[in-house]
Structures are given as C-alpha cells and as structure tokens.
Coordinates of C-alpha atoms in Angstrom, one line a residue:
X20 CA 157.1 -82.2 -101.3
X21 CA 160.4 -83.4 -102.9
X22 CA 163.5 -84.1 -101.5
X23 CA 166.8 -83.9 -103.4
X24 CA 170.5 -84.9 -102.3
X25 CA 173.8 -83.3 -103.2
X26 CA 176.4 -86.5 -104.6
X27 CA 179.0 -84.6 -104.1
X28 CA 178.8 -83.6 -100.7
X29 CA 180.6 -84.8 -97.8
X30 CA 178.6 -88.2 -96.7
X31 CA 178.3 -86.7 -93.3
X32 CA 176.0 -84.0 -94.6
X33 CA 173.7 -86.6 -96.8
X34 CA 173.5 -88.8 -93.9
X35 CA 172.4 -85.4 -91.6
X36 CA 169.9 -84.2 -94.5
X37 CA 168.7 -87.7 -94.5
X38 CA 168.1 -88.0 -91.0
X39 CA 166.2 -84.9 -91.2
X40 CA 163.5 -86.2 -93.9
X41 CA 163.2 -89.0 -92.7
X42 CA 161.8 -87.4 -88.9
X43 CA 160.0 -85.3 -90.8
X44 CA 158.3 -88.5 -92.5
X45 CA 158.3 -90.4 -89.3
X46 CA 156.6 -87.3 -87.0
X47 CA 153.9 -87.3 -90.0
X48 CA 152.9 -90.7 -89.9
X49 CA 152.0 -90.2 -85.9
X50 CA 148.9 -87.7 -87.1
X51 CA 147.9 -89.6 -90.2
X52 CA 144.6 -91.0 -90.2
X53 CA 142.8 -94.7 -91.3
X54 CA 144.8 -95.7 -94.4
X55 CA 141.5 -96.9 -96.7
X56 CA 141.6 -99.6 -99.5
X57 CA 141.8 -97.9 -103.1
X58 CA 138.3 -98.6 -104.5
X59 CA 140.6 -99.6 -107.6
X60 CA 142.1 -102.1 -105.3
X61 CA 139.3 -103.3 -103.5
X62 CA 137.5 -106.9 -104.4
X63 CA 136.5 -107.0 -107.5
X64 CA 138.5 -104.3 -109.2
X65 CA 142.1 -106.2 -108.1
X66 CA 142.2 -109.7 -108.3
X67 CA 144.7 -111.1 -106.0
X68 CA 146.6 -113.8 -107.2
X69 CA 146.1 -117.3 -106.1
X70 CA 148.8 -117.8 -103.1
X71 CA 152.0 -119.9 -103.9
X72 CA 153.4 -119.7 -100.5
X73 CA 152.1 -119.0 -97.0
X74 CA 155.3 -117.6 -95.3
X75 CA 158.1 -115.5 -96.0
X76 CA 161.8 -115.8 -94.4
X77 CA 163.7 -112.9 -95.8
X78 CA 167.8 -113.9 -95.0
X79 CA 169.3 -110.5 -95.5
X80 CA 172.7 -109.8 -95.7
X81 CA 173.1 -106.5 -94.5
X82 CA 176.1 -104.5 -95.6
X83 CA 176.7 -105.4 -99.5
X84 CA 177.1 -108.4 -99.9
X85 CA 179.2 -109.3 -103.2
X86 CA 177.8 -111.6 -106.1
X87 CA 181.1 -112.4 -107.4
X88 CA 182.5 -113.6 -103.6
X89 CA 179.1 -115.9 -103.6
X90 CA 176.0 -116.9 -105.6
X91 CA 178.0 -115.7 -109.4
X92 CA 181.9 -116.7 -109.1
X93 CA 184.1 -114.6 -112.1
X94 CA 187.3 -114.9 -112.9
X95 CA 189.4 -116.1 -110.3
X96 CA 192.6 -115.1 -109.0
X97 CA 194.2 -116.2 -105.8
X98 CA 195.6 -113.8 -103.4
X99 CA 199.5 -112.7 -104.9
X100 CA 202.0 -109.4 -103.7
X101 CA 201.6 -106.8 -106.8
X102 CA 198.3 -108.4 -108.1
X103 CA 196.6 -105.8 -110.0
X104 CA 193.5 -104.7 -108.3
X105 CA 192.0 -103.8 -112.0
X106 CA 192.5 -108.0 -112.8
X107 CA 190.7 -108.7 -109.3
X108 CA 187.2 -109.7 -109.5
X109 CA 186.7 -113.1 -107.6
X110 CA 188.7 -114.2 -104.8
X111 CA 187.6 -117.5 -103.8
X112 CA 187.3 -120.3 -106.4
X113 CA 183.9 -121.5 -108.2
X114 CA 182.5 -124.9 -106.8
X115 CA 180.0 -127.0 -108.6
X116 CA 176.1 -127.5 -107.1
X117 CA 173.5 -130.0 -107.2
X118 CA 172.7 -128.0 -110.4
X119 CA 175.0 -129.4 -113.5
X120 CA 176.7 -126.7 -114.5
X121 CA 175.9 -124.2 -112.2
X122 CA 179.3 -123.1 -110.0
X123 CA 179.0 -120.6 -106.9
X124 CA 181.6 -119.9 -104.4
X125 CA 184.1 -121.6 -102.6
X126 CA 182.7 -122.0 -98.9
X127 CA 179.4 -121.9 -99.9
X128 CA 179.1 -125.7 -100.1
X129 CA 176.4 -126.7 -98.2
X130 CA 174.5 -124.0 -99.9
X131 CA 175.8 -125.5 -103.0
X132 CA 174.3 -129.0 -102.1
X133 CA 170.5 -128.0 -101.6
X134 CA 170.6 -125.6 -105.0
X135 CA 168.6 -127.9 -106.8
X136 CA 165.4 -126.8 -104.4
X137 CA 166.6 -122.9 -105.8
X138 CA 166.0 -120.1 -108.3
X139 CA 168.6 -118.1 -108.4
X140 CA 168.5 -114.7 -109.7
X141 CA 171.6 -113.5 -111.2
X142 CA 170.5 -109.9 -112.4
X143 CA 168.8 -108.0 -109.9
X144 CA 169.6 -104.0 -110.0
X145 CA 169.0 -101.2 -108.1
X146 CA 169.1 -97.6 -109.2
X147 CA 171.9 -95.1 -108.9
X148 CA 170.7 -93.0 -106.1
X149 CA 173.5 -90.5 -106.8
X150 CA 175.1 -90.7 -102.4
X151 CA 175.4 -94.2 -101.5
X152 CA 174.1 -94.8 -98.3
X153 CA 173.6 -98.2 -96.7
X154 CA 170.7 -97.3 -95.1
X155 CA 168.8 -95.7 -97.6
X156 CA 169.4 -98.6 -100.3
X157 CA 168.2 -100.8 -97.3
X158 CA 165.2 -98.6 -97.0
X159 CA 164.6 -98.9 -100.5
X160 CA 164.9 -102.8 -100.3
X161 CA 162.7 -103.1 -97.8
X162 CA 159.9 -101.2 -98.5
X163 CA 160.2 -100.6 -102.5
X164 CA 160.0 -96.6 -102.5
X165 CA 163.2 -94.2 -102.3
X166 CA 163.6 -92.2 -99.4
X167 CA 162.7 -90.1 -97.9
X168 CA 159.3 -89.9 -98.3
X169 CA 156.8 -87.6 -97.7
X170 CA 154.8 -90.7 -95.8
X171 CA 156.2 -93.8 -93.9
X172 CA 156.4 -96.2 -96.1
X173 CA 155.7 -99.8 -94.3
X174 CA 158.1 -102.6 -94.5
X175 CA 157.5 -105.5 -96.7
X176 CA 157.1 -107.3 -93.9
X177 CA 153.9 -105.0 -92.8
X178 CA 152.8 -105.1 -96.3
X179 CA 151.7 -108.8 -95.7
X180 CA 150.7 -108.3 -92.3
X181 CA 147.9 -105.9 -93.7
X182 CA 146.8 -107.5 -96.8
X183 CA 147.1 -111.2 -96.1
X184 CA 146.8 -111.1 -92.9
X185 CA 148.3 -113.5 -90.0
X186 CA 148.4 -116.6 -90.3
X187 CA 147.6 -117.7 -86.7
X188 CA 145.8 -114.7 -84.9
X189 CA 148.1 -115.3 -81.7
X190 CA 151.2 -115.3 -83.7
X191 CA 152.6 -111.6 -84.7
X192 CA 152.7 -111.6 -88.8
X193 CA 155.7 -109.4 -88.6
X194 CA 159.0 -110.8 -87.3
X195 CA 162.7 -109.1 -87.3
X196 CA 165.5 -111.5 -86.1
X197 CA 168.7 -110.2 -85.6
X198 CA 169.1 -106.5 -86.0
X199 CA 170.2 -104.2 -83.0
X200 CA 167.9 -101.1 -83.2
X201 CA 170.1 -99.3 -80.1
X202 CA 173.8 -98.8 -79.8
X203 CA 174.8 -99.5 -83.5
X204 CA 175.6 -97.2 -86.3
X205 CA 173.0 -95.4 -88.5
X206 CA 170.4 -96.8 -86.2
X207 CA 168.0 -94.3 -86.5
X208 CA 167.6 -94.8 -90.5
X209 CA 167.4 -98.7 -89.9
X210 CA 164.7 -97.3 -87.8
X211 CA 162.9 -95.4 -90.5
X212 CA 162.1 -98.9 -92.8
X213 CA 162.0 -101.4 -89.8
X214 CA 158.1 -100.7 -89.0
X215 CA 154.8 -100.6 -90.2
X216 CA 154.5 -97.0 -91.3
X217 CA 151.1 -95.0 -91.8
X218 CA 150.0 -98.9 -91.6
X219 CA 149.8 -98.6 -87.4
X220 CA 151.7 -100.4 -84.6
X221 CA 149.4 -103.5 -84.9
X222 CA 151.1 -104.5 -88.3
X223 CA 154.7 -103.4 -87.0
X224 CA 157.6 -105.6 -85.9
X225 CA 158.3 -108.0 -83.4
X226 CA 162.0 -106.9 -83.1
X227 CA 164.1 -109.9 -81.4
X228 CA 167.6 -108.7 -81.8
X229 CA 169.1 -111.6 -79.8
X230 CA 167.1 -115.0 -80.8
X231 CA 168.6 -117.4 -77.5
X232 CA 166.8 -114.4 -75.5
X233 CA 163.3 -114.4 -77.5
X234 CA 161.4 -116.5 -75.3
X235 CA 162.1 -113.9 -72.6
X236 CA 160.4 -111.4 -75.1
X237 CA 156.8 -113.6 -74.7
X238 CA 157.3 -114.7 -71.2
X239 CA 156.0 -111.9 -68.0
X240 CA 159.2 -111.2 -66.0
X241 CA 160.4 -113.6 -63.6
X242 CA 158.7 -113.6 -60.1
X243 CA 155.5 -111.4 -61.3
X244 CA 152.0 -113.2 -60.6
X245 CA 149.3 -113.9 -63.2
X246 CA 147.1 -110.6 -61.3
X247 CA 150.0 -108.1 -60.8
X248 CA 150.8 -109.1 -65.0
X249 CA 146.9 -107.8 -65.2
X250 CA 147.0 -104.9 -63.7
X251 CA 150.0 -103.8 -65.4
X252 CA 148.7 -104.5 -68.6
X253 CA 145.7 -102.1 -67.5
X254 CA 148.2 -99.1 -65.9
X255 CA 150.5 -99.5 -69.4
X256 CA 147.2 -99.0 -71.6
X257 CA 146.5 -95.8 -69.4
X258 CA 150.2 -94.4 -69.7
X259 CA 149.7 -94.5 -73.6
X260 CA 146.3 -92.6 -73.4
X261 CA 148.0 -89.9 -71.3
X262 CA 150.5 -89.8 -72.9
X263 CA 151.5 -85.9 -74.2
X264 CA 152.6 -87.5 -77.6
X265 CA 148.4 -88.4 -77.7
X266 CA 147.6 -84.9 -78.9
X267 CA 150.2 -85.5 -81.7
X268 CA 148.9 -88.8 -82.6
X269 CA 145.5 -89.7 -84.8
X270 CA 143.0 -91.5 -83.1
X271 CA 143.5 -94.3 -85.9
X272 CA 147.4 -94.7 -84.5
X273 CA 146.4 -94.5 -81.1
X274 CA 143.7 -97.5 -81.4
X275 CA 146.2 -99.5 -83.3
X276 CA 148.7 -98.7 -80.6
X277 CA 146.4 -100.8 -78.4
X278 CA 145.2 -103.5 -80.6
X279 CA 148.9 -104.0 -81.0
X280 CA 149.0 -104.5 -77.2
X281 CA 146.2 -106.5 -76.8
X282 CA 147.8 -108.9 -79.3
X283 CA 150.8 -108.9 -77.1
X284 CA 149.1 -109.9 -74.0
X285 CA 147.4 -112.7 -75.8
X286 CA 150.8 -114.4 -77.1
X287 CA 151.9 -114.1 -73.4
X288 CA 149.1 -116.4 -72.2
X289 CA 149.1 -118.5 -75.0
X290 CA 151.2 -122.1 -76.3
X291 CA 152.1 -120.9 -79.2
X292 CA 155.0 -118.8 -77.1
X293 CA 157.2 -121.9 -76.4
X294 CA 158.1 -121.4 -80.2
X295 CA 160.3 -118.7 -79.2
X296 CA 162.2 -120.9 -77.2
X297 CA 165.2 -122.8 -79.1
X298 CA 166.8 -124.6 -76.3
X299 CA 164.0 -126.7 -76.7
X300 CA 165.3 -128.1 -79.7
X301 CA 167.5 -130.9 -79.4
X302 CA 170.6 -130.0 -78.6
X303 CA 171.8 -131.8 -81.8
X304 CA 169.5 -129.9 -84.2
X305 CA 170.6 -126.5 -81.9
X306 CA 174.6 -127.2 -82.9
X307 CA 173.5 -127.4 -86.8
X308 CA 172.6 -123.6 -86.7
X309 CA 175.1 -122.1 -84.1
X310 CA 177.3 -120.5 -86.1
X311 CA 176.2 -117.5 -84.0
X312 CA 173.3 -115.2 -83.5
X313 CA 172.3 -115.5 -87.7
X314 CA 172.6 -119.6 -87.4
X315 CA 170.5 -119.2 -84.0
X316 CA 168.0 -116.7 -85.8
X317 CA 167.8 -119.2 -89.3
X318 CA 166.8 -122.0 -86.5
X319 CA 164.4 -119.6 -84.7
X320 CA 162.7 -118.5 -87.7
X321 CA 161.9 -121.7 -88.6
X322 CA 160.0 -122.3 -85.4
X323 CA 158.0 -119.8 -85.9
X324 CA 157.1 -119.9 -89.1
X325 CA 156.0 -123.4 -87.9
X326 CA 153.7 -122.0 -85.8
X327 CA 152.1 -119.9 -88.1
X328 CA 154.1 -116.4 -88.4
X329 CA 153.7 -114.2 -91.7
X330 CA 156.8 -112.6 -92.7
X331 CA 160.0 -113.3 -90.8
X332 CA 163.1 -111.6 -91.4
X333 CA 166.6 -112.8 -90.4
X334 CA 169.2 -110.5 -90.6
X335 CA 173.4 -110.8 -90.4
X336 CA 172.6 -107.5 -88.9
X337 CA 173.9 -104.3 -90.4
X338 CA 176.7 -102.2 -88.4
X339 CA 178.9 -100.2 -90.6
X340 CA 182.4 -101.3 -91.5
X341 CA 181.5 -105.3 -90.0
X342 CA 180.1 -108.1 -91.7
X343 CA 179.1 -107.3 -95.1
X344 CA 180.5 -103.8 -95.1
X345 CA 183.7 -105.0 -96.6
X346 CA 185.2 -101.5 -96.9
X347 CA 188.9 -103.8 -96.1
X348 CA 189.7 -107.0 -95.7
X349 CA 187.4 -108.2 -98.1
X350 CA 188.4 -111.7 -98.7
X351 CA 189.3 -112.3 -95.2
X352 CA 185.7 -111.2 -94.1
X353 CA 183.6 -112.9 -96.6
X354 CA 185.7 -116.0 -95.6
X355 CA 184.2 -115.3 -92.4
X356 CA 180.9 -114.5 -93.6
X357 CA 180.8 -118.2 -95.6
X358 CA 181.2 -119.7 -92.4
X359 CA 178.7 -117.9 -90.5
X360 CA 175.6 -118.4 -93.4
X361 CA 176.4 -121.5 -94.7
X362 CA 175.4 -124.3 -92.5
X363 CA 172.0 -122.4 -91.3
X364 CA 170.8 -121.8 -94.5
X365 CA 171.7 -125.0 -95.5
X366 CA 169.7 -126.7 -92.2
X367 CA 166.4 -124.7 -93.0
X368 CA 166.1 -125.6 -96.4
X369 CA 166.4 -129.0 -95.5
X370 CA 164.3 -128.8 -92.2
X371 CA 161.4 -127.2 -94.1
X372 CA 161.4 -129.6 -97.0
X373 CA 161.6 -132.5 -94.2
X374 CA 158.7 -131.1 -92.5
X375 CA 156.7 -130.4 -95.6
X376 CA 156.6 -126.7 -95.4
X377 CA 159.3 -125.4 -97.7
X378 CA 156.9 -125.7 -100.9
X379 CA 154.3 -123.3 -99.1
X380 CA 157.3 -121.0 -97.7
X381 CA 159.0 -118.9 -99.7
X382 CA 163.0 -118.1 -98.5
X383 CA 164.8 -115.3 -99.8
X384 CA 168.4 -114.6 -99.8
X385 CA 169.2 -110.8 -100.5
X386 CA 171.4 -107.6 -100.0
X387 CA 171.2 -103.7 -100.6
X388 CA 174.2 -104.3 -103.7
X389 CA 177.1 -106.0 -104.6
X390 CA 180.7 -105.2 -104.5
X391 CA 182.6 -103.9 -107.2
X392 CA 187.2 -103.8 -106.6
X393 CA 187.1 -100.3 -108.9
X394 CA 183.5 -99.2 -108.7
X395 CA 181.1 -97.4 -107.1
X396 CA 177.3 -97.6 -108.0
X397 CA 177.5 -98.1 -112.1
X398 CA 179.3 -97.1 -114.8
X399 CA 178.3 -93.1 -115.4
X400 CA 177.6 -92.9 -111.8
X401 CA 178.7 -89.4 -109.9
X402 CA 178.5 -91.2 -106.1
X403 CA 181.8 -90.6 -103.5
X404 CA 183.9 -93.0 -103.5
X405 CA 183.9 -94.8 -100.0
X406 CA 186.5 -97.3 -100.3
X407 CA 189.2 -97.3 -97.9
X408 CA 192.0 -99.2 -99.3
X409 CA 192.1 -96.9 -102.4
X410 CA 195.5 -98.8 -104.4
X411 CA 196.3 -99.8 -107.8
X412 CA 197.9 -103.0 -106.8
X413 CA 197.3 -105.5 -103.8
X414 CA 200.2 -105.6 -101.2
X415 CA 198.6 -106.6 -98.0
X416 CA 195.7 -109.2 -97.8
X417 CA 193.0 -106.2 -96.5
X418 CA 193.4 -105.3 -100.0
X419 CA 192.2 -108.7 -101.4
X420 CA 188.5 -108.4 -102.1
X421 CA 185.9 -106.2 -103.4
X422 CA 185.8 -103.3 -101.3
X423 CA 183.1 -100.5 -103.3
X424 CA 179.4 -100.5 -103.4
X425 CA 178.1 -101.7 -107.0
X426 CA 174.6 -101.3 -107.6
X427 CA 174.6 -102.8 -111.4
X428 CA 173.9 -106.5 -110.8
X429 CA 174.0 -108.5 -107.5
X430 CA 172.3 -112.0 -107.4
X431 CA 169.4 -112.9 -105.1
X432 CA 168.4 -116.6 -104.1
X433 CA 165.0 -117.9 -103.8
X434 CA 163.8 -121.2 -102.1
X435 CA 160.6 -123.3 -102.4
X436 CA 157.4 -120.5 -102.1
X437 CA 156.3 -121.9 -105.8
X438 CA 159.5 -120.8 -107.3
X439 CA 161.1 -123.2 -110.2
X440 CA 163.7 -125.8 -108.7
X441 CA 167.1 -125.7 -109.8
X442 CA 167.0 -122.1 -112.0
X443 CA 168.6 -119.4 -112.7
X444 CA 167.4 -116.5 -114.1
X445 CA 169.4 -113.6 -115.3
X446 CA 172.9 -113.1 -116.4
X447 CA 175.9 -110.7 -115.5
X448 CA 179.0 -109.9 -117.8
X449 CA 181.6 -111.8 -117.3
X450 CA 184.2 -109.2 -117.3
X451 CA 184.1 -105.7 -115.5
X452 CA 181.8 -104.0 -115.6
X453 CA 179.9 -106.7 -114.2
X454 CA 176.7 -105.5 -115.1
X455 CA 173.2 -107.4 -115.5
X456 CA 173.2 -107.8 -119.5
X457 CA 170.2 -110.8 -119.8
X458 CA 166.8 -110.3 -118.0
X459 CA 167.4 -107.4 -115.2
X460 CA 165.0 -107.9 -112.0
X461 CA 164.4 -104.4 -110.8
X462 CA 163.5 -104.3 -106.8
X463 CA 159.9 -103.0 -108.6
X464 CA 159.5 -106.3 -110.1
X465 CA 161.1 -108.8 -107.6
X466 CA 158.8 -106.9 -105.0
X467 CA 155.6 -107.6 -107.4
X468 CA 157.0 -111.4 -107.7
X469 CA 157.3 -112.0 -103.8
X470 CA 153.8 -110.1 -103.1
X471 CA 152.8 -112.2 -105.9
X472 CA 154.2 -115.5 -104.5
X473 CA 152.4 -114.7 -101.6
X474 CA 148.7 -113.9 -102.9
X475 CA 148.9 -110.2 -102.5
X476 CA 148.3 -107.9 -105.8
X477 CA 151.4 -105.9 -106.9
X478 CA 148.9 -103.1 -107.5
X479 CA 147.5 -102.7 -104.3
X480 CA 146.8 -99.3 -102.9
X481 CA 145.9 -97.3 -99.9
X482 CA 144.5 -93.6 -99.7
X483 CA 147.2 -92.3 -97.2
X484 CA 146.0 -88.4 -96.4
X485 CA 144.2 -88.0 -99.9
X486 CA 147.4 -89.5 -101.9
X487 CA 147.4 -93.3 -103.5
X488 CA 150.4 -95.8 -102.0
X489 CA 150.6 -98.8 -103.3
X490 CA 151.9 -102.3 -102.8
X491 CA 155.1 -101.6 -105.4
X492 CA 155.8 -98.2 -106.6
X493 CA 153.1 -96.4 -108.3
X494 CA 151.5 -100.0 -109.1
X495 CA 154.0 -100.5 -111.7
X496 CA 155.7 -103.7 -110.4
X497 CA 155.5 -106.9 -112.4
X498 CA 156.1 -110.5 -111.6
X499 CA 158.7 -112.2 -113.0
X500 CA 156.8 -115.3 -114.8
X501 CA 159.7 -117.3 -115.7
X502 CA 160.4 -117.8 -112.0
X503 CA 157.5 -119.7 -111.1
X504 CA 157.1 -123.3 -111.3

C-alpha cells in the first residue's frame, strides 16, 4: 500500500487525507501480532555498538524553529520601516561563546556560555515532502519514516525502550514532558508519532503534559486506601479484557496492554516516584528553570533521568500559530522564545556535568525545520506557501522575522552522550538560499548517530506482519563519525 499527497491542494484537504492514513495505520497496529527480532539483527549477525551514553533528553522545539534567529546567526539587520524583506535574514545580532570564534544569537547567552560542552550541527536536512505539514515533518523527526505508513511506526523514544531497555525496571523508559495531547491543534497527528506503535503499550509514553502536576501522575488519588487502590487495579485489568475493542486487538497488544499496567502499579508503590516531584527541589534550584512549563520540564527531566529513565523528551509544545510557529511576529516571538529556553537549558547542562552524568547522557536540541523570510521547503520545491504576512517590504514589526517553513538546512545541538566538546559540524551558505553546502546530516543519519550514541544498531529490524522495520529507514542510516569524541 502507498500513499500519495496532492502539493497543490488546499492544506485542509492534505491534513484530512492525512488524518485518514494515519487511522488507518493506527487501527492496524491494534491487530498486529509479536513484532520478532530480524535473525539478520539478532546477536551475532548485528553487533551493537559499545554505548556512549545511557540517557537521552530530547529538547524539541516544536513549531520550526529558525537557525538563523539561533544556533547559525547570518547577516544581520536591525528592525527599520521599508526594510526589504529579500535583505532580511537574521534579526537579532550574533554573540560570541565559550567556543573562539563560534557566534550564535543574541539572547541565547547562557546557552552561549556552556557551548564548549557542545557539538553543534549546522547542516541537518530534511526532505521536501511536497505539503508542508507540521505534523507530519514531526512525525518524520520522531520516528525516522515518512508518513503515513502502512504500520505504526514507534517513536524514537520506544525505539530504546525496546532495544536497550530501561534503565531502572520501576522507572518508565519512555517519558514526554510538555506536549498537550487534548484540546490543541492537529492533536490527533501529534498522536500518531507520540507512542510505541506495533511495539505495544509497555514501551509507550509516559505523557506528563504539565510537569508541577507529575507527581500527581505516580501518586493514587487523594483520600483512596492502600486496599481500595488494589482492588481497582484488579476491576481496571478486567474492564480492558472486556473490553469490545479486545476482539479488535492481538493477543500480543492485549498482554502488553497489561504488562504496561502492571509497571504502572509498581512505580506507584515504589521511591523512585518522589522524582516526579519538583517542589522538592530547593526553591533556589526551582527559580533557575521557571521560565514556565519548558524550564519546569528541563528541571523535571533531569530528575528523572537521575533516577534512571531511558529516553525523556521535553517539548516547548507544538500548537499551531504559537511558540515556534512564527507565521507573524517573528522577531518579537523568538525574542520570547530566547527567554523561555535559555536559562533551563543552560541549568541542565550545568546540573548534569555537576552531578557527573552529562558525559553518559546525551541532550539534544532539535526542530521539524528552519525558517526561511522568502521560502518554503527548498529551492525547486512545489509546497503552498503558508506565510501570513505575504509583503515585499517590512512596515510593521509582525513582519520582522522569518515567517516560511525551510526544510534545506536547520542546526541541531548536541550535549555530552560521547559527542566531541566544543564542535561544529556542518556548514550553511551564507547568503539565501541558506542551504547546507559542507557535510549535510540527513534525519537517516542523525537517527543512526543517536541510536548509535546510545548502544543500539542503526540496522536493527523487526518482522512486523511478514514485512522488515528497522531501527532507521530501510537500515540505511549511518553515524556521523566526526561527531564523536
């Protein structure tokens, strides 16, 4: 089965015909059986590479956000009435780092001070996918395949709960700070990539979207005795087996339905729960990271990690047309945006190191694409154009910044995990189009470098329903060498 999209239709009907696949992938997944090791993958055929890191935080910057407002400063010109929006390609100022001569952006100096503990990749890519739609670039991100799919794919995230396994056996492996799954925009494809796929529930994730409220995720309600939590456990586990979905479901989904359960009740009764609770940080450390719910995520993640989680991801959280999603008032946002990112990622770096993790956990900094003022997807590319301040010349400040989706070359940062200290890899051009013109990292082979970081073969498959799924996209990812230390 293939799926195809129009590029020039209307983005309403894409995002409908996309909806469509992807419940069509999602309703398969319920029936599909035991996903089984490749025998090319299993011991002995695949070697798994020797572990540089033992965690993953994943900051994500949902929405797009720009390379040339952050991590690879341009040309700069400051705001001005009649500014031509052609001559527009940075709008704040380049700063220096603890890096000689590397320069990102203005408000990004904290971020700037711990760079010497970073690789920074300046040339990552992602393909033209023809309609440009947030949520399916995301779902490409995320789980390194193009949707839809015929299967669901899991999330990176599950990928490592699966193959390396959890770190502490309480502890769920699979983490997702920050990102609203009700009530927002296109929340039914953030859906689609946010879980474990044909992988089961067991290796799904623990979605907190507010992280001052996760303790209440691990704690029984308020009031509710130690027997009564029992029993409900018991009545919940025989509502799922009679269940009218069960005839739709494998008995492979089913039982990991369960053992997901089970491992829910055991964090419940266990210690390792009060790492889900951040007031009990001092209140000093606390006002370090509250910037808002990201800050208060950046601080949560690192508790947990701490305690022995897998994979956790910590999102600015995707709604469309806020954050990232700088369709207007670019500058103005990303000013915004500075604020919000800055100290956080700034504390956790310097937390980890402090507490002797960071060399064993690798941190990532990414986003779907960059921003382009006059461009959408690539040069050549056939995509709608989505921006809404469509002028030649900036007359109002919502004009000033880079308002289109540019999917040539958009920087991603990468933090202790065993990557080099104090490097960047990569280049952009320096004037429009700003594409990647030295070493270009596709999400193919900075998948393949994070699995590898993390001990797991970029060529690992499963038999899903008689068809091989691997790790990276028909096995074909490769490391990136240069980026290890």
């Amino acid at each position: 089965m293939t799926f195809e999209f129009d590029p020039d239709a209307p983005a309403q009907i894409v995002r409908r015909d996309f909806l469509r696949q992807l419940s069509a992938a999602g309703a398969a997944a319920l029936m599909a059986g035991t996903p089984r090791l490749l025998q090319a993958s299993a011991p002995g055929h695949v070697k798994h590479p020797q572990a540089t890191a033992d965690s993953c935080i994943l900051l994500w910057m949902g929405g797009g956000m720009a390379a040339p407002d952050t991590f690879d400063p341009k040309r700069y010109l400051p705001f001005k009435k009649g500014l031509k929006v052609s001559d527009m390609l940075s709008t704040f100022p380049a700063i220096p780092t603890a890096v000689d001569g590397l320069q990102i952006c203005e408000g990004l100096e904290g971020i700037a001070s711990v760079m010497d503990r970073a690789t920074l990749i300046r040339s990552a890519v992602q393909p033209d996918l023809g309609s440009i739609l947030h949520s399916r670039h995301q779902y490409h991100w995320h789980t390194g395949y193009v949707p839809p799919q015929t299967v669901a794919t899991p999330h990176l995230g599950a990928w490592m709960a699966r193959v390396a396994g959890p770190r502490n056996p309480v502890m769920p492996a699979f983490i997702n700070i920050g990102q609203r799954l009700e009530g927002v925009g296109e929340s039914e494809e953030l859906k689609a990539f946010t879980t474990a796929g044909f992988f089961g529930s067991e290796y799904g994730p623990l979605n907190l979207p507010y992280p001052e409220e996760a303790a209440r995720s691990v704690r029984p309600p308020q009031g509710m005795t130690g027997e009564r939590f029992v029993n409900r456990n018991k009545l919940y586990r025989r509502l799922i087996d009679q269940s009218p979905q069960r005839e739709l479901m494998s008995d492979y989904q089913q039982e990991s339905m369960l053992r997901s359960m089970d491992k829910a009740y055991r964090l419940l009764n266990s210690k390792e729960r009060d790492a889900f609770d951040i007031t009990l940080e001092r209140e000093e450390k606390r006002q370090k990271y509250d910037t808002g719910r990201f800050g208060r995520g950046c601080l949560l993640a690192r508790r947990l990690v701490e305690s022995g989680a897998r994979f956790v991801e910590v999102t600015t959280e995707y709604v469309p047309f806020l954050h990232w999603d700088t369709h207007a008032e670019g500058h103005t946002t990303v000013d915004r945006m500075h604020k919000e990112i800055d100290a956080p990622v700034t504390q956790l770096i310097l937390d980890l190191e402090e507490r002797g993790l960071l060399d064993r956990t690798l941190v990532i900094i990414a986003s779907e694409f960059s921003r382009d003022a006059l461009m959408e997807g690539q040069p050549g590319s056939n995509a709608n154009d989505q921006a809404r301040e469509k002028v030649d010349q900036v007359s109002e400040m919502k004009h000033y910044g880079l308002h289109r989706h540019f999917t040539g070359g958009t920087s991603v940062v990468m933090f202790g995990g065993g990557m080099k200290r104090g490097f960047v890899y990569g280049k952009t051009a320096d004037e429009r189009p700003l594409m990647a013109i030295e070493n270009p990292v596709s999400i193919e082979n900075l998948h393949a470098t994070i699995m590898t970081a993390m001990g797991i073969s970029p060529k690992t498959g499963f038999d899903i329903e008689g068809r091989p799924f691997y790790v990276t996209k028909d096995a074909k990812g490769e490391a990136v060498q240069e980026l290890f230390a």
